[in-house]
Each structure stands twice: as structure tokens, then as C-alpha cells.
Amino acid sequence: MEPDVTAERPDSPFHTVGTDHITVIGSNVEDTIEYYRDLLGMSLVLRQPNLDQPEVTHLFFDTGDGRILTFFVTDDRPSNPNPQRTGLGQVHHLAFTIEAERLEEIKAALDDAGYGYNEFDRGAFHSLYTRDHNGLTIELAVDKYEIPDDRRGEVLARAQQARVEAGAEYVDDEHMEAAIEALGMEVVRNETPDADSGVGGVN
């Protein structure tokens, strides 16, 4: 049976109300701060020993909207920029929102810092994919449409419905715009450059 794809709350014993934080096993303090604070611009808001392992340092970064990304680091772990292998239960990538009007500036900053990237039009959003100092894939995503945070799930679920009705394989601009209009909101498009989808055979 196909699962329902909907913004309606499921009939479950309880519901989460948001993301509090995500924690990553990092390398060392210096390289982690250099990448996440000094390049990506996340404020370092808390630094203390890990409550479960006091010999490990726990770094807390504000990703820009009050949601927190934390790292467990030690000074004796060197960074390893080689791509990480992913498997069941492991993180594939972390995605952070960036401002559309700063896209070119951000690409230049990544270039200047020696971090390569790929740029794709992902249908619902426009993304740069790069890696951090430990080979973890980082997605820097531009919302192609202005959507209030509390309605993002609702818009994506309605875009999914429009995609299925159109017989399309992936969500694209027409489905996003149809969803926004159907939900009684104004369609406001952010300016993004043309880019491939990053999917074989789909432009």
C-alpha cells in the first residue's frame, strides 16, 4: 500500500513540534569553527564539555534561525576531507538555507576557501553541494519561492499532489506554483540562475 503524502498530522501517539538540534561527530575544535563559523557564518553560541564524555568538547552553532547544529570534537582528531561513505542509519548530507541574492557571493567565498561545489536546480529549490573539512556533504539551498516556514510542508505536500496529477517524475516550478496558488498565497519567485537538475536524463 502506498503511504499517504500529506501535510496532515498522522494518527500517531504523539507529534514532534520542530527540530531542536542535530549532533555530528566532528574532528577538532579549530577546523570545525573555521568551517562552520568562519566560512558558513554560523554563530558559535555554546562551547562546553560533553555531558556524557567530559574529555570531548561540545560545540553549538546557530544555523541562522535559532535551530542548532552541534559537534562532538577533540583536539587529537585530524580532519579528513575525503568523501564519507554512507550506509544505513548514517547521515547522507546536511542542508542549510541561504539567501538567493547572495548566491554568487557564496559561490565566490567557497572558491576562495578552496571548497568545490556543484550547482543544481532541484525543482522545489536551487542548491549548491559542497563538502566540509571532514568530507560530509553540505547542501546550501535557496528557496525558489517565498514560503512562510510554517507552511513549507503544506506547500510541498500540495506540490506532490500536483506532480502526481500531471504524471511528472519530479516536482518542478509548475507544481510549486500551482501549490502556492491553491493554498491562497501569492507566488513570489526568487531569482536563481539556470542549472541542470543533477538527475540523469532530466534537465
PDB file of C-alpha atoms in Angstrom:
ATOM      1  CA  MET A   1       0.000   0.000   0.000  1.00  0.00           C
ATOM      2  CA  GLU A   2       1.324   3.439  -0.946  1.00  0.00           C
ATOM      3  CA  PRO A   3       1.784   5.720   2.091  1.00  0.00           C
ATOM      4  CA  ASP A   4      -0.213   8.939   2.225  1.00  0.00           C
ATOM      5  CA  VAL A   5       1.850  12.018   1.323  1.00  0.00           C
ATOM      6  CA  THR A   6       0.126  14.866   3.114  1.00  0.00           C
ATOM      7  CA  ALA A   7       0.735  17.796   5.432  1.00  0.00           C
ATOM      8  CA  GLU A   8      -1.998  16.494   7.733  1.00  0.00           C
ATOM      9  CA  ARG A   9      -0.758  15.300  11.115  1.00  0.00           C
ATOM     10  CA  PRO A  10      -0.588  11.491  11.226  1.00  0.00           C
ATOM     11  CA  ASP A  11      -2.608   9.447  13.685  1.00  0.00           C
ATOM     12  CA  SER A  12       0.351   8.720  15.956  1.00  0.00           C
ATOM     13  CA  PRO A  13       0.808   8.535  19.740  1.00  0.00           C
ATOM     14  CA  PHE A  14       2.416  11.996  19.760  1.00  0.00           C
ATOM     15  CA  HIS A  15       3.776  14.656  17.393  1.00  0.00           C
ATOM     16  CA  THR A  16       7.122  16.434  17.393  1.00  0.00           C
ATOM     17  CA  VAL A  17       6.888  20.213  17.226  1.00  0.00           C
ATOM     18  CA  GLY A  18      10.154  21.030  15.478  1.00  0.00           C
ATOM     19  CA  THR A  19      13.867  20.327  15.165  1.00  0.00           C
ATOM     20  CA  ASP A  20      15.811  21.127  18.330  1.00  0.00           C
ATOM     21  CA  HIS A  21      19.324  20.202  17.239  1.00  0.00           C
ATOM     22  CA  ILE A  22      21.377  17.775  15.184  1.00  0.00           C
ATOM     23  CA  THR A  23      24.700  16.472  16.510  1.00  0.00           C
ATOM     24  CA  VAL A  24      27.621  15.350  14.353  1.00  0.00           C
ATOM     25  CA  ILE A  25      30.832  13.576  15.372  1.00  0.00           C
ATOM     26  CA  GLY A  26      33.433  16.116  14.283  1.00  0.00           C
ATOM     27  CA  SER A  27      37.215  16.267  14.188  1.00  0.00           C
ATOM     28  CA  ASN A  28      38.799  19.120  16.148  1.00  0.00           C
ATOM     29  CA  VAL A  29      37.761  22.498  17.532  1.00  0.00           C
ATOM     30  CA  GLU A  30      39.861  24.679  15.232  1.00  0.00           C
ATOM     31  CA  ASP A  31      38.829  23.177  11.890  1.00  0.00           C
ATOM     32  CA  THR A  32      35.163  22.884  12.895  1.00  0.00           C
ATOM     33  CA  ILE A  33      34.955  26.537  13.930  1.00  0.00           C
ATOM     34  CA  GLU A  34      36.881  27.616  10.826  1.00  0.00           C
ATOM     35  CA  TYR A  35      34.367  25.908   8.530  1.00  0.00           C
ATOM     36  CA  TYR A  36      31.017  26.404  10.239  1.00  0.00           C
ATOM     37  CA  ARG A  37      31.571  29.815  11.841  1.00  0.00           C
ATOM     38  CA  ASP A  38      34.184  31.491   9.662  1.00  0.00           C
ATOM     39  CA  LEU A  39      33.019  30.205   6.251  1.00  0.00           C
ATOM     40  CA  LEU A  40      29.306  29.353   6.594  1.00  0.00           C
ATOM     41  CA  GLY A  41      28.696  32.183   9.065  1.00  0.00           C
ATOM     42  CA  MET A  42      27.037  30.250  11.895  1.00  0.00           C
ATOM     43  CA  SER A  43      27.401  31.833  15.325  1.00  0.00           C
ATOM     44  CA  LEU A  44      29.183  29.686  17.911  1.00  0.00           C
ATOM     45  CA  VAL A  45      26.696  30.052  20.759  1.00  0.00           C
ATOM     46  CA  LEU A  46      27.872  27.458  23.295  1.00  0.00           C
ATOM     47  CA  ARG A  47      31.083  25.532  23.998  1.00  0.00           C
ATOM     48  CA  GLN A  48      31.372  23.132  26.909  1.00  0.00           C
ATOM     49  CA  PRO A  49      32.475  19.596  27.792  1.00  0.00           C
ATOM     50  CA  ASN A  50      30.225  16.827  26.515  1.00  0.00           C
ATOM     51  CA  LEU A  51      27.983  15.857  29.413  1.00  0.00           C
ATOM     52  CA  ASP A  52      28.477  12.141  28.689  1.00  0.00           C
ATOM     53  CA  GLN A  53      32.225  12.353  27.899  1.00  0.00           C
ATOM     54  CA  PRO A  54      33.845  15.367  29.595  1.00  0.00           C
ATOM     55  CA  GLU A  55      37.105  14.844  27.659  1.00  0.00           C
ATOM     56  CA  VAL A  56      35.149  15.641  24.452  1.00  0.00           C
ATOM     57  CA  THR A  57      34.241  19.232  23.571  1.00  0.00           C
ATOM     58  CA  HIS A  58      30.642  20.010  22.583  1.00  0.00           C
ATOM     59  CA  LEU A  59      30.273  22.938  20.142  1.00  0.00           C
ATOM     60  CA  PHE A  60      26.855  24.515  19.466  1.00  0.00           C
ATOM     61  CA  PHE A  61      26.248  26.609  16.325  1.00  0.00           C
ATOM     62  CA  ASP A  62      23.143  28.647  15.476  1.00  0.00           C
ATOM     63  CA  THR A  63      22.383  27.776  11.848  1.00  0.00           C
ATOM     64  CA  GLY A  64      20.698  31.154  11.307  1.00  0.00           C
ATOM     65  CA  ASP A  65      17.136  30.694  12.530  1.00  0.00           C
ATOM     66  CA  GLY A  66      17.718  29.591  16.103  1.00  0.00           C
ATOM     67  CA  ARG A  67      17.924  25.915  15.169  1.00  0.00           C
ATOM     68  CA  ILE A  68      21.123  24.389  16.449  1.00  0.00           C
ATOM     69  CA  LEU A  69      23.834  22.194  14.934  1.00  0.00           C
ATOM     70  CA  THR A  70      26.305  20.678  17.392  1.00  0.00           C
ATOM     71  CA  PHE A  71      29.592  18.783  17.136  1.00  0.00           C
ATOM     72  CA  PHE A  72      31.487  16.443  19.431  1.00  0.00           C
ATOM     73  CA  VAL A  73      35.177  17.220  18.832  1.00  0.00           C
ATOM     74  CA  THR A  74      38.587  16.510  20.364  1.00  0.00           C
ATOM     75  CA  ASP A  75      41.926  18.184  19.701  1.00  0.00           C
ATOM     76  CA  ASP A  76      43.634  14.888  18.806  1.00  0.00           C
ATOM     77  CA  ARG A  77      41.371  14.115  15.814  1.00  0.00           C
ATOM     78  CA  PRO A  78      42.697  15.416  12.486  1.00  0.00           C
ATOM     79  CA  SER A  79      40.180  16.439   9.838  1.00  0.00           C
ATOM     80  CA  ASN A  80      39.697  14.145   6.857  1.00  0.00           C
ATOM     81  CA  PRO A  81      38.303  15.832   3.723  1.00  0.00           C
ATOM     82  CA  ASN A  82      37.812  12.571   1.801  1.00  0.00           C
ATOM     83  CA  PRO A  83      34.157  11.897   0.892  1.00  0.00           C
ATOM     84  CA  GLN A  84      32.335   9.948   3.578  1.00  0.00           C
ATOM     85  CA  ARG A  85      30.810   6.598   2.828  1.00  0.00           C
ATOM     86  CA  THR A  86      27.159   6.391   3.774  1.00  0.00           C
ATOM     87  CA  GLY A  87      25.205   3.431   4.988  1.00  0.00           C
ATOM     88  CA  LEU A  88      22.062   2.582   6.896  1.00  0.00           C
ATOM     89  CA  GLY A  89      21.497   4.965   9.787  1.00  0.00           C
ATOM     90  CA  GLN A  90      24.226   7.358   8.665  1.00  0.00           C
ATOM     91  CA  VAL A  91      23.788  10.960   7.561  1.00  0.00           C
ATOM     92  CA  HIS A  92      23.777  11.483   3.787  1.00  0.00           C
ATOM     93  CA  HIS A  93      24.006  15.278   3.898  1.00  0.00           C
ATOM     94  CA  LEU A  94      23.081  18.381   5.879  1.00  0.00           C
ATOM     95  CA  ALA A  95      21.134  21.154   4.132  1.00  0.00           C
ATOM     96  CA  PHE A  96      21.122  24.819   5.146  1.00  0.00           C
ATOM     97  CA  THR A  97      19.154  27.711   3.685  1.00  0.00           C
ATOM     98  CA  ILE A  98      20.998  30.588   2.029  1.00  0.00           C
ATOM     99  CA  GLU A  99      19.715  33.871   0.618  1.00  0.00           C
ATOM    100  CA  ALA A 100      19.014  33.956  -3.117  1.00  0.00           C
ATOM    101  CA  GLU A 101      20.515  37.416  -3.570  1.00  0.00           C
ATOM    102  CA  ARG A 102      23.835  36.252  -2.090  1.00  0.00           C
ATOM    103  CA  LEU A 103      24.222  33.130  -4.223  1.00  0.00           C
ATOM    104  CA  GLU A 104      27.063  34.457  -6.400  1.00  0.00           C
ATOM    105  CA  GLU A 105      28.857  35.863  -3.364  1.00  0.00           C
ATOM    106  CA  ILE A 106      28.591  32.499  -1.620  1.00  0.00           C
ATOM    107  CA  LYS A 107      29.968  30.647  -4.632  1.00  0.00           C
ATOM    108  CA  ALA A 108      32.923  33.037  -4.703  1.00  0.00           C
ATOM    109  CA  ALA A 109      33.540  32.515  -0.977  1.00  0.00           C
ATOM    110  CA  LEU A 110      33.574  28.721  -1.438  1.00  0.00           C
ATOM    111  CA  ASP A 111      36.006  29.105  -4.328  1.00  0.00           C
ATOM    112  CA  ASP A 112      38.260  31.412  -2.309  1.00  0.00           C
ATOM    113  CA  ALA A 113      38.297  28.958   0.609  1.00  0.00           C
ATOM    114  CA  GLY A 114      39.213  26.068  -1.682  1.00  0.00           C
ATOM    115  CA  TYR A 115      35.906  24.209  -1.410  1.00  0.00           C
ATOM    116  CA  GLY A 116      34.498  22.969  -4.700  1.00  0.00           C
ATOM    117  CA  TYR A 117      30.763  22.723  -5.316  1.00  0.00           C
ATOM    118  CA  ASN A 118      28.137  21.517  -7.766  1.00  0.00           C
ATOM    119  CA  GLU A 119      25.090  23.649  -8.602  1.00  0.00           C
ATOM    120  CA  PHE A 120      21.694  22.150  -9.409  1.00  0.00           C
ATOM    121  CA  ASP A 121      18.081  23.192  -9.917  1.00  0.00           C
ATOM    122  CA  ARG A 122      16.244  20.724  -7.685  1.00  0.00           C
ATOM    123  CA  GLY A 123      12.722  21.743  -8.693  1.00  0.00           C
ATOM    124  CA  ALA A 124      11.470  22.940  -5.320  1.00  0.00           C
ATOM    125  CA  PHE A 125      14.756  24.711  -4.596  1.00  0.00           C
ATOM    126  CA  HIS A 126      18.143  25.638  -6.079  1.00  0.00           C
ATOM    127  CA  SER A 127      21.210  24.110  -4.436  1.00  0.00           C
ATOM    128  CA  LEU A 128      24.958  24.188  -4.110  1.00  0.00           C
ATOM    129  CA  TYR A 129      26.518  20.920  -2.954  1.00  0.00           C
ATOM    130  CA  THR A 130      29.921  21.026  -1.293  1.00  0.00           C
ATOM    131  CA  ARG A 131      31.766  19.147   1.464  1.00  0.00           C
ATOM    132  CA  ASP A 132      33.008  20.242   4.847  1.00  0.00           C
ATOM    133  CA  HIS A 133      36.516  19.642   6.225  1.00  0.00           C
ATOM    134  CA  ASN A 134      35.553  16.055   7.110  1.00  0.00           C
ATOM    135  CA  GLY A 135      34.005  15.089   3.788  1.00  0.00           C
ATOM    136  CA  LEU A 136      30.407  15.482   4.969  1.00  0.00           C
ATOM    137  CA  THR A 137      28.198  16.644   2.094  1.00  0.00           C
ATOM    138  CA  ILE A 138      26.735  20.085   2.753  1.00  0.00           C
ATOM    139  CA  GLU A 139      23.821  21.407   0.703  1.00  0.00           C
ATOM    140  CA  LEU A 140      23.314  25.178   0.581  1.00  0.00           C
ATOM    141  CA  ALA A 141      19.748  25.623  -0.631  1.00  0.00           C
ATOM    142  CA  VAL A 142      17.942  28.663  -1.997  1.00  0.00           C
ATOM    143  CA  ASP A 143      14.166  28.605  -1.744  1.00  0.00           C
ATOM    144  CA  LYS A 144      12.974  29.294  -5.282  1.00  0.00           C
ATOM    145  CA  TYR A 145       9.698  30.657  -3.896  1.00  0.00           C
ATOM    146  CA  GLU A 146       8.922  32.797  -0.866  1.00  0.00           C
ATOM    147  CA  ILE A 147       7.063  30.473   1.507  1.00  0.00           C
ATOM    148  CA  PRO A 148       6.476  31.032   5.232  1.00  0.00           C
ATOM    149  CA  ASP A 149       8.394  28.486   7.317  1.00  0.00           C
ATOM    150  CA  ASP A 150       5.239  27.208   8.967  1.00  0.00           C
ATOM    151  CA  ARG A 151       3.675  26.403   5.569  1.00  0.00           C
ATOM    152  CA  ARG A 152       6.593  24.686   3.822  1.00  0.00           C
ATOM    153  CA  GLY A 153       5.307  21.168   4.481  1.00  0.00           C
ATOM    154  CA  GLU A 154       1.846  22.169   3.315  1.00  0.00           C
ATOM    155  CA  VAL A 155       3.228  23.592   0.047  1.00  0.00           C
ATOM    156  CA  LEU A 156       5.415  20.548  -0.627  1.00  0.00           C
ATOM    157  CA  ALA A 157       2.526  18.158   0.016  1.00  0.00           C
ATOM    158  CA  ARG A 158       0.301  20.124  -2.390  1.00  0.00           C
ATOM    159  CA  ALA A 159       3.139  20.245  -4.962  1.00  0.00           C
ATOM    160  CA  GLN A 160       3.400  16.457  -4.627  1.00  0.00           C
ATOM    161  CA  GLN A 161      -0.302  16.208  -5.434  1.00  0.00           C
ATOM    162  CA  ALA A 162       0.141  18.444  -8.495  1.00  0.00           C
ATOM    163  CA  ARG A 163       3.138  16.393  -9.636  1.00  0.00           C
ATOM    164  CA  VAL A 164       1.207  13.108  -9.410  1.00  0.00           C
ATOM    165  CA  GLU A 165      -1.806  14.573 -11.194  1.00  0.00           C
ATOM    166  CA  ALA A 166       0.467  15.772 -14.014  1.00  0.00           C
ATOM    167  CA  GLY A 167       2.175  12.398 -14.274  1.00  0.00           C
ATOM    168  CA  ALA A 168       5.579  14.002 -13.690  1.00  0.00           C
ATOM    169  CA  GLU A 169       8.518  12.163 -12.156  1.00  0.00           C
ATOM    170  CA  TYR A 170       9.795  15.100 -10.076  1.00  0.00           C
ATOM    171  CA  VAL A 171       8.399  18.296  -8.556  1.00  0.00           C
ATOM    172  CA  ASP A 172       9.149  21.321 -10.734  1.00  0.00           C
ATOM    173  CA  ASP A 173       8.276  25.012 -10.900  1.00  0.00           C
ATOM    174  CA  GLU A 174       4.796  24.456 -12.325  1.00  0.00           C
ATOM    175  CA  HIS A 175       3.872  22.159  -9.433  1.00  0.00           C
ATOM    176  CA  MET A 176       5.273  24.540  -6.813  1.00  0.00           C
ATOM    177  CA  GLU A 177       3.402  27.488  -8.329  1.00  0.00           C
ATOM    178  CA  ALA A 178       0.167  25.502  -8.576  1.00  0.00           C
ATOM    179  CA  ALA A 179       0.525  24.509  -4.913  1.00  0.00           C
ATOM    180  CA  ILE A 180       1.178  28.041  -3.715  1.00  0.00           C
ATOM    181  CA  GLU A 181      -1.783  29.403  -5.664  1.00  0.00           C
ATOM    182  CA  ALA A 182      -4.074  26.577  -4.480  1.00  0.00           C
ATOM    183  CA  LEU A 183      -3.222  27.465  -0.877  1.00  0.00           C
ATOM    184  CA  GLY A 184      -4.228  31.094  -1.454  1.00  0.00           C
ATOM    185  CA  MET A 185      -0.732  32.575  -1.305  1.00  0.00           C
ATOM    186  CA  GLU A 186       0.993  34.926  -3.716  1.00  0.00           C
ATOM    187  CA  VAL A 187       3.583  33.328  -5.990  1.00  0.00           C
ATOM    188  CA  VAL A 188       6.837  35.212  -5.368  1.00  0.00           C
ATOM    189  CA  ARG A 189       9.786  33.735  -7.259  1.00  0.00           C
ATOM    190  CA  ASN A 190      13.378  34.273  -6.140  1.00  0.00           C
ATOM    191  CA  GLU A 191      15.841  34.861  -8.950  1.00  0.00           C
ATOM    192  CA  THR A 192      18.162  31.889  -9.470  1.00  0.00           C
ATOM    193  CA  PRO A 193      20.423  31.032 -12.419  1.00  0.00           C
ATOM    194  CA  ASP A 194      19.668  28.237 -14.861  1.00  0.00           C
ATOM    195  CA  ALA A 195      21.173  24.921 -13.809  1.00  0.00           C
ATOM    196  CA  ASP A 196      20.757  21.224 -14.584  1.00  0.00           C
ATOM    197  CA  SER A 197      18.633  19.117 -12.265  1.00  0.00           C
ATOM    198  CA  GLY A 198      21.535  16.849 -11.382  1.00  0.00           C
ATOM    199  CA  VAL A 199      19.373  13.835 -12.263  1.00  0.00           C
ATOM    200  CA  GLY A 200      20.356  11.661 -15.219  1.00  0.00           C
ATOM    201  CA  GLY A 201      18.204  12.457 -18.232  1.00  0.00           C
ATOM    202  CA  VAL A 202      16.363  15.339 -16.562  1.00  0.00           C
ATOM    203  CA  ASN A 203      17.266  18.934 -17.403  1.00  0.00           C
TER     204      ASN A 203
END
